[in-house]
Amino acid sequence: MVELKVAVSATEGSLDAQVDPRFGRCSHFVVVDAETMVFEAIPNVSAAATSGAGIQAAQTVADRGVQAVITGNVGPNAYQVLSSAGIKIMIGASGTVREAVERFKSGSLQEAATPGPAGFGMGRGRGRGGGMGRGFGRGMSMTGGMGMGGYLAPPFPQTPASPSVPTTSEQREISKLEDQMNALQQELEQLKKRISELKGSKSD
């Protein structure tokens, strides 16, 4: 039988301890054989770290050879370490460690999606920063506006305006109007000439 080991972030080092929603700052990790429920309690030495607690915590559980982590939330740095080690990240867990493991075995826990800038996995396809790229981006897409989740909305392709080409019927109408205009201009010139002649004859 293949051993399935999971690490649960907990407030204490026992199966009856409450799940701690904080991965990097939890008090203990309870490493459990999901089949036999045999467990090992590991104090989280990185809980008091001033920085990098998530990365250190992720390395601690990865070194124990677990196949999955069960917790409440996980930050982006810890996510990267765990994912690189091929460890599944199950989030949204609550209750006792024992209950969380049972929920994991029954498939009722969410697997974390890639966390967004806020650093919280909110379930597959619902991570903050993912799946919310519409919103403002839709209204500003001509300039590549930012969506609500930091998603850069792609600009719509802008086709350069081409000069309008008259149709055949329009060309005929234009030609006809130009002929009429030329005829009117010629008639106007003749009228001006006749007026000048009349004025000249009166002055004689």
Backbone as numpy.savetxt, mean C-alpha at the origin, in Angstrom:
# Nx Ny Nz CAx CAy CAz Cx Cy Cz
7.13 -38.91 13.91 6.29 -37.72 13.91 7.17 -36.46 13.91
6.86 -35.52 13.00 7.64 -34.30 12.89 7.29 -33.37 14.04
8.30 -32.88 14.72 8.09 -31.98 15.85 7.69 -30.60 15.35
6.66 -30.04 15.94 6.21 -28.70 15.60 6.36 -27.82 16.83
7.37 -26.97 16.79 7.65 -26.10 17.93 7.18 -24.68 17.63
6.50 -24.09 18.60 6.05 -22.71 18.47 6.53 -21.92 19.68
6.79 -20.64 19.46 7.20 -19.75 20.55 6.09 -18.74 20.78
5.61 -18.66 22.02 4.52 -17.76 22.38 5.06 -16.65 23.28
4.77 -15.39 22.93 5.17 -14.28 23.81 4.22 -14.28 25.01
4.78 -14.30 26.22 3.96 -14.47 27.41 4.38 -13.55 28.54
3.45 -13.38 29.51 3.74 -12.55 30.68 4.54 -13.31 31.73
4.49 -14.65 31.67 5.24 -15.52 32.57 5.67 -16.77 31.81
6.48 -17.59 32.46 7.01 -18.77 31.78 6.23 -20.04 32.05
4.93 -20.05 31.69 4.14 -21.26 31.87 3.03 -21.33 30.83
2.40 -22.51 30.69 1.32 -22.67 29.72 0.07 -21.89 30.14
-0.06 -21.61 31.42 -1.24 -20.90 31.91 -1.02 -19.39 32.01
0.16 -18.94 31.60 0.42 -17.49 31.58 -0.36 -16.84 30.45
-0.62 -15.56 30.59 -1.32 -14.83 29.55 -0.39 -14.50 28.38
-0.94 -14.53 27.19 -0.17 -14.10 26.02 0.14 -12.62 26.15
1.40 -12.25 25.96 1.79 -10.84 25.97 1.71 -10.34 24.53
0.91 -9.30 24.25 0.76 -8.82 22.87 2.03 -8.19 22.31
2.98 -7.85 23.20 4.22 -7.22 22.75 5.25 -8.32 22.47
5.69 -8.42 21.25 6.66 -9.47 20.94 8.04 -9.14 21.50
8.58 -7.98 21.11 9.94 -7.65 21.51 10.11 -7.31 22.98
9.04 -6.90 23.65 9.13 -6.46 25.05 8.42 -7.40 26.02
8.07 -8.60 25.58 7.38 -9.53 26.49 8.33 -10.02 27.58
7.76 -10.55 28.65 8.57 -11.04 29.77 9.27 -12.36 29.43
8.52 -13.28 28.83 9.05 -14.62 28.51 8.58 -15.07 27.13
9.33 -16.02 26.59 8.86 -16.81 25.46 8.65 -18.22 25.97
7.47 -18.75 25.69 7.20 -20.13 26.05 7.27 -20.95 24.76
8.32 -21.77 24.65 8.51 -22.59 23.46 7.81 -23.92 23.71
6.81 -24.22 22.86 5.93 -25.35 23.11 6.00 -26.34 21.94
6.07 -27.63 22.26 5.86 -28.67 21.26 4.35 -28.77 21.07
3.86 -28.35 19.91 2.42 -28.26 19.71 1.71 -29.61 19.79
2.44 -30.70 19.60 1.81 -32.03 19.66 1.73 -32.55 21.08
2.80 -32.43 21.82 2.85 -33.01 23.19 2.58 -31.97 24.27
2.63 -30.69 23.92 2.47 -29.55 24.85 3.61 -29.49 25.88
4.70 -30.20 25.62 5.90 -30.04 26.44 6.48 -28.67 26.12
6.86 -27.92 27.16 7.28 -26.55 26.91 8.59 -26.22 27.62
9.19 -25.12 27.16 10.40 -24.58 27.77 10.18 -23.07 27.93
10.40 -22.54 29.11 10.25 -21.11 29.37 11.59 -20.40 29.20
11.60 -19.37 28.36 12.83 -18.64 28.07 12.62 -17.17 28.43
13.33 -16.64 29.42 13.22 -15.21 29.73 13.66 -14.37 28.52
12.94 -13.32 28.26 13.27 -12.44 27.15 14.27 -11.40 27.64
15.55 -11.66 27.43 16.60 -10.76 27.94 16.63 -9.42 27.21
15.97 -9.36 26.05 15.98 -8.10 25.29 14.82 -7.18 25.66
13.99 -7.60 26.62 12.81 -6.80 26.97 13.18 -5.41 27.45
14.30 -5.28 28.13 14.71 -3.99 28.67 15.69 -3.24 27.78
15.94 -3.76 26.59 16.90 -3.12 25.68 16.40 -1.74 25.27
17.31 -0.80 25.15 16.92 0.56 24.77 16.54 0.62 23.29
17.10 -0.26 22.49 16.75 -0.30 21.07 17.04 -1.71 20.54
16.40 -2.04 19.46 16.64 -3.33 18.81 16.05 -4.51 19.56
15.07 -4.27 20.43 14.49 -5.36 21.22 13.82 -6.40 20.31
13.13 -5.93 19.29 12.43 -6.86 18.40 13.38 -7.77 17.65
14.50 -7.20 17.19 15.48 -8.00 16.44 16.12 -9.04 17.36
16.48 -8.62 18.56 17.10 -9.56 19.50 16.14 -10.67 19.91
14.88 -10.29 20.14 13.88 -11.28 20.52 13.65 -12.28 19.38
13.61 -11.77 18.16 13.41 -12.64 17.01 14.57 -13.63 16.87
15.78 -13.15 17.11 16.96 -14.03 17.03 16.92 -15.09 18.12
16.43 -14.71 19.31 16.35 -15.66 20.42 15.44 -16.84 20.07
14.24 -16.55 19.54 13.32 -17.65 19.22 13.78 -18.42 17.98
14.44 -17.71 17.04 14.94 -18.40 15.85 16.01 -19.42 16.23
16.82 -19.07 17.22 17.87 -19.98 17.67 17.29 -21.24 18.32
16.04 -21.20 18.74 15.40 -22.37 19.36 14.80 -23.30 18.31
14.91 -22.95 17.05 14.43 -23.82 15.98 12.92 -23.94 15.89
12.19 -22.85 16.23 10.74 -22.92 16.18 10.26 -22.75 14.74
9.08 -23.30 14.47 8.48 -23.14 13.13 7.49 -21.98 13.06
7.05 -21.51 14.22 6.07 -20.42 14.24 6.20 -19.61 15.53
5.80 -18.36 15.44 5.74 -17.46 16.59 4.28 -17.04 16.76
3.81 -17.07 18.01 2.45 -16.65 18.32 2.53 -15.43 19.24
1.91 -14.33 18.82 2.01 -13.09 19.61 0.82 -12.20 19.30
0.87 -10.95 19.80 -0.19 -9.98 19.50 0.17 -9.15 18.29
1.29 -8.45 18.39 1.79 -7.62 17.30 3.27 -7.88 17.11
3.75 -7.58 15.92 5.18 -7.73 15.65 5.63 -6.55 14.79
6.80 -6.01 15.12 7.32 -4.86 14.38 8.02 -5.28 13.09
8.30 -4.30 12.22 8.90 -4.61 10.91 10.28 -5.25 10.99
11.11 -4.83 11.96 12.46 -5.40 12.05 12.41 -6.85 12.50
11.60 -7.12 13.52 11.44 -8.51 13.97 10.82 -9.36 12.87
9.87 -8.78 12.14 9.23 -9.49 11.05 10.26 -9.96 10.02
11.19 -9.07 9.68 12.20 -9.41 8.68 13.08 -10.56 9.16
13.50 -10.51 10.43 14.36 -11.57 10.98 13.63 -12.91 10.98
12.40 -12.90 11.46 11.63 -14.14 11.55 11.32 -14.70 10.16
10.93 -13.82 9.24 10.62 -14.27 7.88 11.85 -14.86 7.20
12.99 -14.21 7.40 14.24 -14.71 6.80 14.59 -16.09 7.32
14.18 -16.38 8.56 14.46 -17.70 9.16 13.38 -18.73 8.80
12.40 -18.30 7.97 11.35 -19.22 7.56 10.32 -19.51 8.65
10.20 -18.59 9.60 9.28 -18.79 10.73 7.95 -18.09 10.43
6.85 -18.80 10.61 5.53 -18.20 10.45 5.26 -17.26 11.62
4.55 -16.18 11.36 4.25 -15.19 12.40 2.74 -15.10 12.54
2.25 -15.60 13.65 0.81 -15.60 13.91 0.49 -14.49 14.90
-0.42 -13.61 14.55 -0.71 -12.43 15.38 -2.16 -12.43 15.87
-2.45 -11.47 16.73 -3.81 -11.34 17.26 -4.15 -12.35 18.34
-3.12 -13.01 18.90 -3.38 -14.03 19.93 -3.73 -13.38 21.26
-4.54 -14.08 22.05 -4.91 -13.61 23.39 -5.24 -14.82 24.25
-5.57 -14.56 25.52 -5.84 -15.68 26.42 -4.55 -16.26 26.97
-4.59 -17.53 27.35 -3.40 -18.18 27.90 -2.54 -18.75 26.77
-1.30 -19.08 27.13 -0.39 -19.71 26.16 -1.01 -21.00 25.63
-1.57 -21.79 26.52 -2.17 -23.06 26.12 -3.29 -22.84 25.10
-4.16 -21.83 25.38 -5.28 -21.54 24.47 -4.77 -21.05 23.12
-3.71 -20.23 23.16 -3.16 -19.71 21.91 -2.60 -20.83 21.04
-1.93 -21.78 21.65 -1.39 -22.91 20.90 -2.52 -23.74 20.30
-3.60 -23.94 21.06 -4.74 -24.70 20.54 -5.38 -23.98 19.36
-5.47 -22.67 19.47 -6.03 -21.89 18.35 -5.13 -21.97 17.13
-3.82 -21.99 17.36 -2.88 -22.14 16.25 -3.08 -23.48 15.56
-3.22 -24.53 16.35 -3.39 -25.88 15.79 -4.70 -26.01 15.01
-5.72 -25.25 15.45 -7.01 -25.33 14.76 -7.09 -24.39 13.56
-6.02 -23.60 13.35 -5.98 -22.70 12.19 -6.80 -21.44 12.35
-7.08 -21.03 13.59 -7.93 -19.86 13.81 -7.14 -18.58 14.12
-5.81 -18.63 13.98 -5.00 -17.42 14.16 -4.65 -16.84 12.79
-4.43 -15.54 12.77 -4.04 -14.86 11.53 -2.53 -14.93 11.33
-2.13 -15.07 10.09 -0.70 -14.97 9.78 -0.43 -13.53 9.37
0.63 -12.95 9.93 0.92 -11.53 9.68 1.34 -11.30 8.25
0.85 -10.21 7.69 1.33 -9.74 6.40 2.53 -8.85 6.67
3.19 -8.42 5.59 4.33 -7.52 5.76 3.86 -6.25 6.45
4.41 -5.88 7.60 3.93 -4.70 8.32 4.30 -3.42 7.58
3.44 -2.40 7.75 3.70 -1.11 7.13 4.58 -0.25 8.03
4.66 1.06 7.72 5.53 1.95 8.49 5.20 1.99 9.98
3.92 1.74 10.33 3.57 1.81 11.75 4.11 0.62 12.51
4.49 -0.44 11.78 5.16 -1.57 12.41 4.23 -2.57 13.04
2.95 -2.57 12.67 2.04 -3.54 13.24 1.46 -4.38 12.13
1.62 -5.68 12.22 0.95 -6.56 11.28 -0.51 -6.65 11.67
-1.39 -6.47 10.72 -2.81 -6.50 11.01 -3.50 -7.65 10.29
-2.78 -8.70 10.00 -3.38 -9.83 9.28 -3.05 -9.75 7.80
-3.10 -10.87 7.14 -2.73 -10.92 5.72 -3.62 -10.00 4.91
-2.96 -9.14 4.14 -3.69 -8.22 3.29 -4.25 -7.01 4.02
-4.04 -6.91 5.32 -4.61 -5.79 6.05 -3.55 -5.04 6.85
-2.27 -5.25 6.57 -1.22 -4.56 7.31 -1.33 -3.06 7.11
-1.04 -2.29 8.13 -1.09 -0.84 7.97 -0.06 -0.44 6.92
-0.50 0.33 6.00 0.39 0.71 4.91 0.15 -0.15 3.69
-0.61 -1.23 3.80 -0.91 -2.07 2.65 -2.41 -2.17 2.48
-2.86 -2.26 1.25 -4.26 -2.46 0.98 -5.12 -1.22 1.16
-4.52 -0.07 1.42 -5.29 1.15 1.60 -4.76 2.23 0.67
-4.18 1.82 -0.43 -3.50 2.77 -1.30 -4.41 3.63 -2.14
-5.72 3.45 -2.02 -6.62 4.34 -2.76 -6.82 5.61 -1.96
-8.01 6.14 -1.85 -8.17 7.36 -1.05 -7.59 8.56 -1.78
-6.67 9.27 -1.13 -6.13 10.48 -1.72 -5.45 10.22 -3.05
-4.87 9.04 -3.17 -4.17 8.73 -4.41 -5.09 8.79 -5.62
-6.37 8.42 -5.41 -7.30 8.45 -6.53 -7.55 9.86 -6.98
-7.70 10.77 -6.02 -8.00 12.15 -6.38 -6.80 12.91 -6.90
-5.61 12.40 -6.69 -4.41 13.14 -7.09 -3.55 12.31 -8.03
-4.16 11.35 -8.68 -3.35 10.40 -9.43 -2.65 11.02 -10.63
-3.15 12.15 -11.14 -2.48 12.77 -12.28 -1.10 13.27 -11.91
-0.87 13.50 -10.64 0.45 13.95 -10.19 1.13 12.93 -9.32
0.60 11.70 -9.27 1.22 10.67 -8.46 1.04 10.91 -6.98
-0.19 11.28 -6.55 -0.43 11.61 -5.15 -0.26 10.41 -4.23
-0.06 10.67 -2.95 0.11 9.62 -1.96 -1.23 9.13 -1.48
-1.39 7.80 -1.40 -2.59 7.21 -0.85 -2.55 7.25 0.67
-3.64 6.80 1.31 -3.73 6.86 2.76 -2.69 5.99 3.43
-2.31 4.88 2.78 -1.37 3.98 3.41 0.04 4.13 2.91
0.36 5.30 2.35 1.71 5.50 1.84 1.91 4.91 0.46
0.83 4.54 -0.18 0.93 3.95 -1.50 1.00 5.05 -2.53
2.02 5.00 -3.40 2.18 6.02 -4.43 1.29 5.68 -5.60
0.24 6.45 -5.77 -0.70 6.16 -6.83 -0.05 6.43 -8.18
-0.07 5.47 -9.12 0.58 5.68 -10.42 -0.16 6.73 -11.21
0.53 7.64 -11.89 -0.15 8.66 -12.69 -0.81 8.04 -13.91
-1.95 8.56 -14.28 -2.57 8.09 -15.50 -1.71 8.55 -16.68
-1.59 7.72 -17.73 -0.79 8.14 -18.89 -1.41 9.36 -19.54
-0.61 10.37 -19.80 -1.09 11.59 -20.38 -0.73 11.63 -21.85
-1.72 11.49 -22.71 -1.49 11.50 -24.15 -1.39 12.95 -24.61
-0.29 13.31 -25.28 -0.17 14.69 -25.73 -1.30 15.05 -26.69
-1.82 16.25 -26.54 -2.92 16.68 -27.39 -2.44 16.83 -28.83
-3.16 16.21 -29.75 -2.79 16.30 -31.16 -3.68 17.33 -31.83
-3.16 18.07 -32.79 -3.98 19.08 -33.47 -5.15 18.43 -34.17
-6.32 19.08 -34.07 -7.51 18.50 -34.71 -7.40 18.63 -36.21
-7.72 17.58 -36.92 -7.66 17.56 -38.38 -9.09 17.65 -38.91
-9.38 18.66 -39.74 -10.74 18.80 -40.27 -11.14 17.59 -41.09
-12.40 17.23 -40.99 -12.91 16.13 -41.81 -13.13 16.63 -43.23
-13.46 15.71 -44.14 -13.67 16.07 -45.55 -14.82 17.06 -45.70
-15.92 16.83 -44.97 -17.08 17.73 -45.07 -16.72 19.12 -44.55
-15.91 19.15 -43.47 -15.51 20.45 -42.93 -14.61 21.19 -43.91
-13.74 20.44 -44.58 -12.85 21.06 -45.56 -13.64 21.69 -46.70
-14.70 20.98 -47.15 -15.51 21.53 -48.23 -16.22 22.80 -47.80
-16.71 22.78 -46.52 -17.41 23.98 -46.03 -16.45 25.15 -45.89
-15.22 24.87 -45.41 -14.22 25.93 -45.29 -13.90 26.53 -46.66
-13.75 25.67 -47.66 -13.44 26.14 -49.01 -14.56 27.01 -49.57
-15.81 26.56 -49.30 -16.96 27.32 -49.78 -17.02 28.69 -49.13
-16.79 28.72 -47.80 -16.83 30.00 -47.08 -15.71 30.93 -47.54
-14.54 30.36 -47.83 -13.44 31.20 -48.31 -13.78 31.81 -49.67
-14.44 31.01 -50.53 -14.83 31.54 -51.85 -15.82 32.68 -51.69
-16.79 32.48 -50.75 -17.77 33.54 -50.51 -17.09 34.80 -49.98
-16.11 34.61 -49.10 -15.41 35.75 -48.54 -14.63 36.49 -49.62
-13.99 35.75 -50.52 -13.24 36.39 -51.62 -14.19 37.17 -52.53
-15.35 36.56 -52.79 -16.32 37.25 -53.66 -16.82 38.52 -53.00
-17.06 38.46 -51.68 -17.51 39.65 -50.96 -16.44 40.73 -50.97
-15.18 40.30 -50.81 -14.10 41.28 -50.83 -14.00 41.97 -52.20
-14.18 41.17 -53.28 -14.13 41.75 -54.62 -15.29 42.73 -54.84
-16.48 42.31 -54.34 -17.65 43.19 -54.47 -17.46 44.47 -53.68
-16.83 44.33 -52.49 -16.58 45.49 -51.66 -15.62 46.45 -52.36
-14.60 45.89 -53.01 -13.65 46.73 -53.73 -14.34 47.47 -54.88
-15.25 46.77 -55.56 -15.98 47.40 -56.66 -16.86 48.53 -56.16
-17.52 48.27 -54.97 -18.37 49.31 -54.39 -17.54 50.53 -54.01
-16.38 50.31 -53.41 -15.51 51.43 -53.04 -15.08 52.22 -54.28
-14.77 51.47 -55.34 -14.32 52.12 -56.58 -15.43 52.97 -57.18
-16.66 52.40 -57.16 -17.80 53.14 -57.72 -18.10 54.39 -56.91
-17.99 54.27 -55.56 -18.23 55.44 -54.70 -17.22 56.53 -55.03
-15.95 56.11 -55.21 -14.91 57.09 -55.55 -15.20 57.77 -56.88
-15.71 56.99 -57.85 -16.02 57.55 -59.17 -17.15 58.56 -59.06
-18.16 58.20 -58.26 -19.30 59.09 -58.10 -18.88 60.40 -57.43
-18.05 60.30 -56.42 -17.58 61.49 -55.73 -16.75 62.36 -56.66
-15.99 61.72 -57.53 -15.15 62.47 -58.45 -15.97 63.20 -59.48
-17.02 62.58 -59.92 -17.87 63.21 -60.95 -18.62 64.40 -60.39
-18.96 64.38 -59.10 -19.67 65.49 -58.48 -18.76 66.70 -58.34
-17.46 66.42 -58.07 -16.53 67.51 -57.87 -16.17 68.19 -59.18
-16.40 67.55 -60.33 -16.04 68.14 -61.61 -17.01 69.28 -61.97
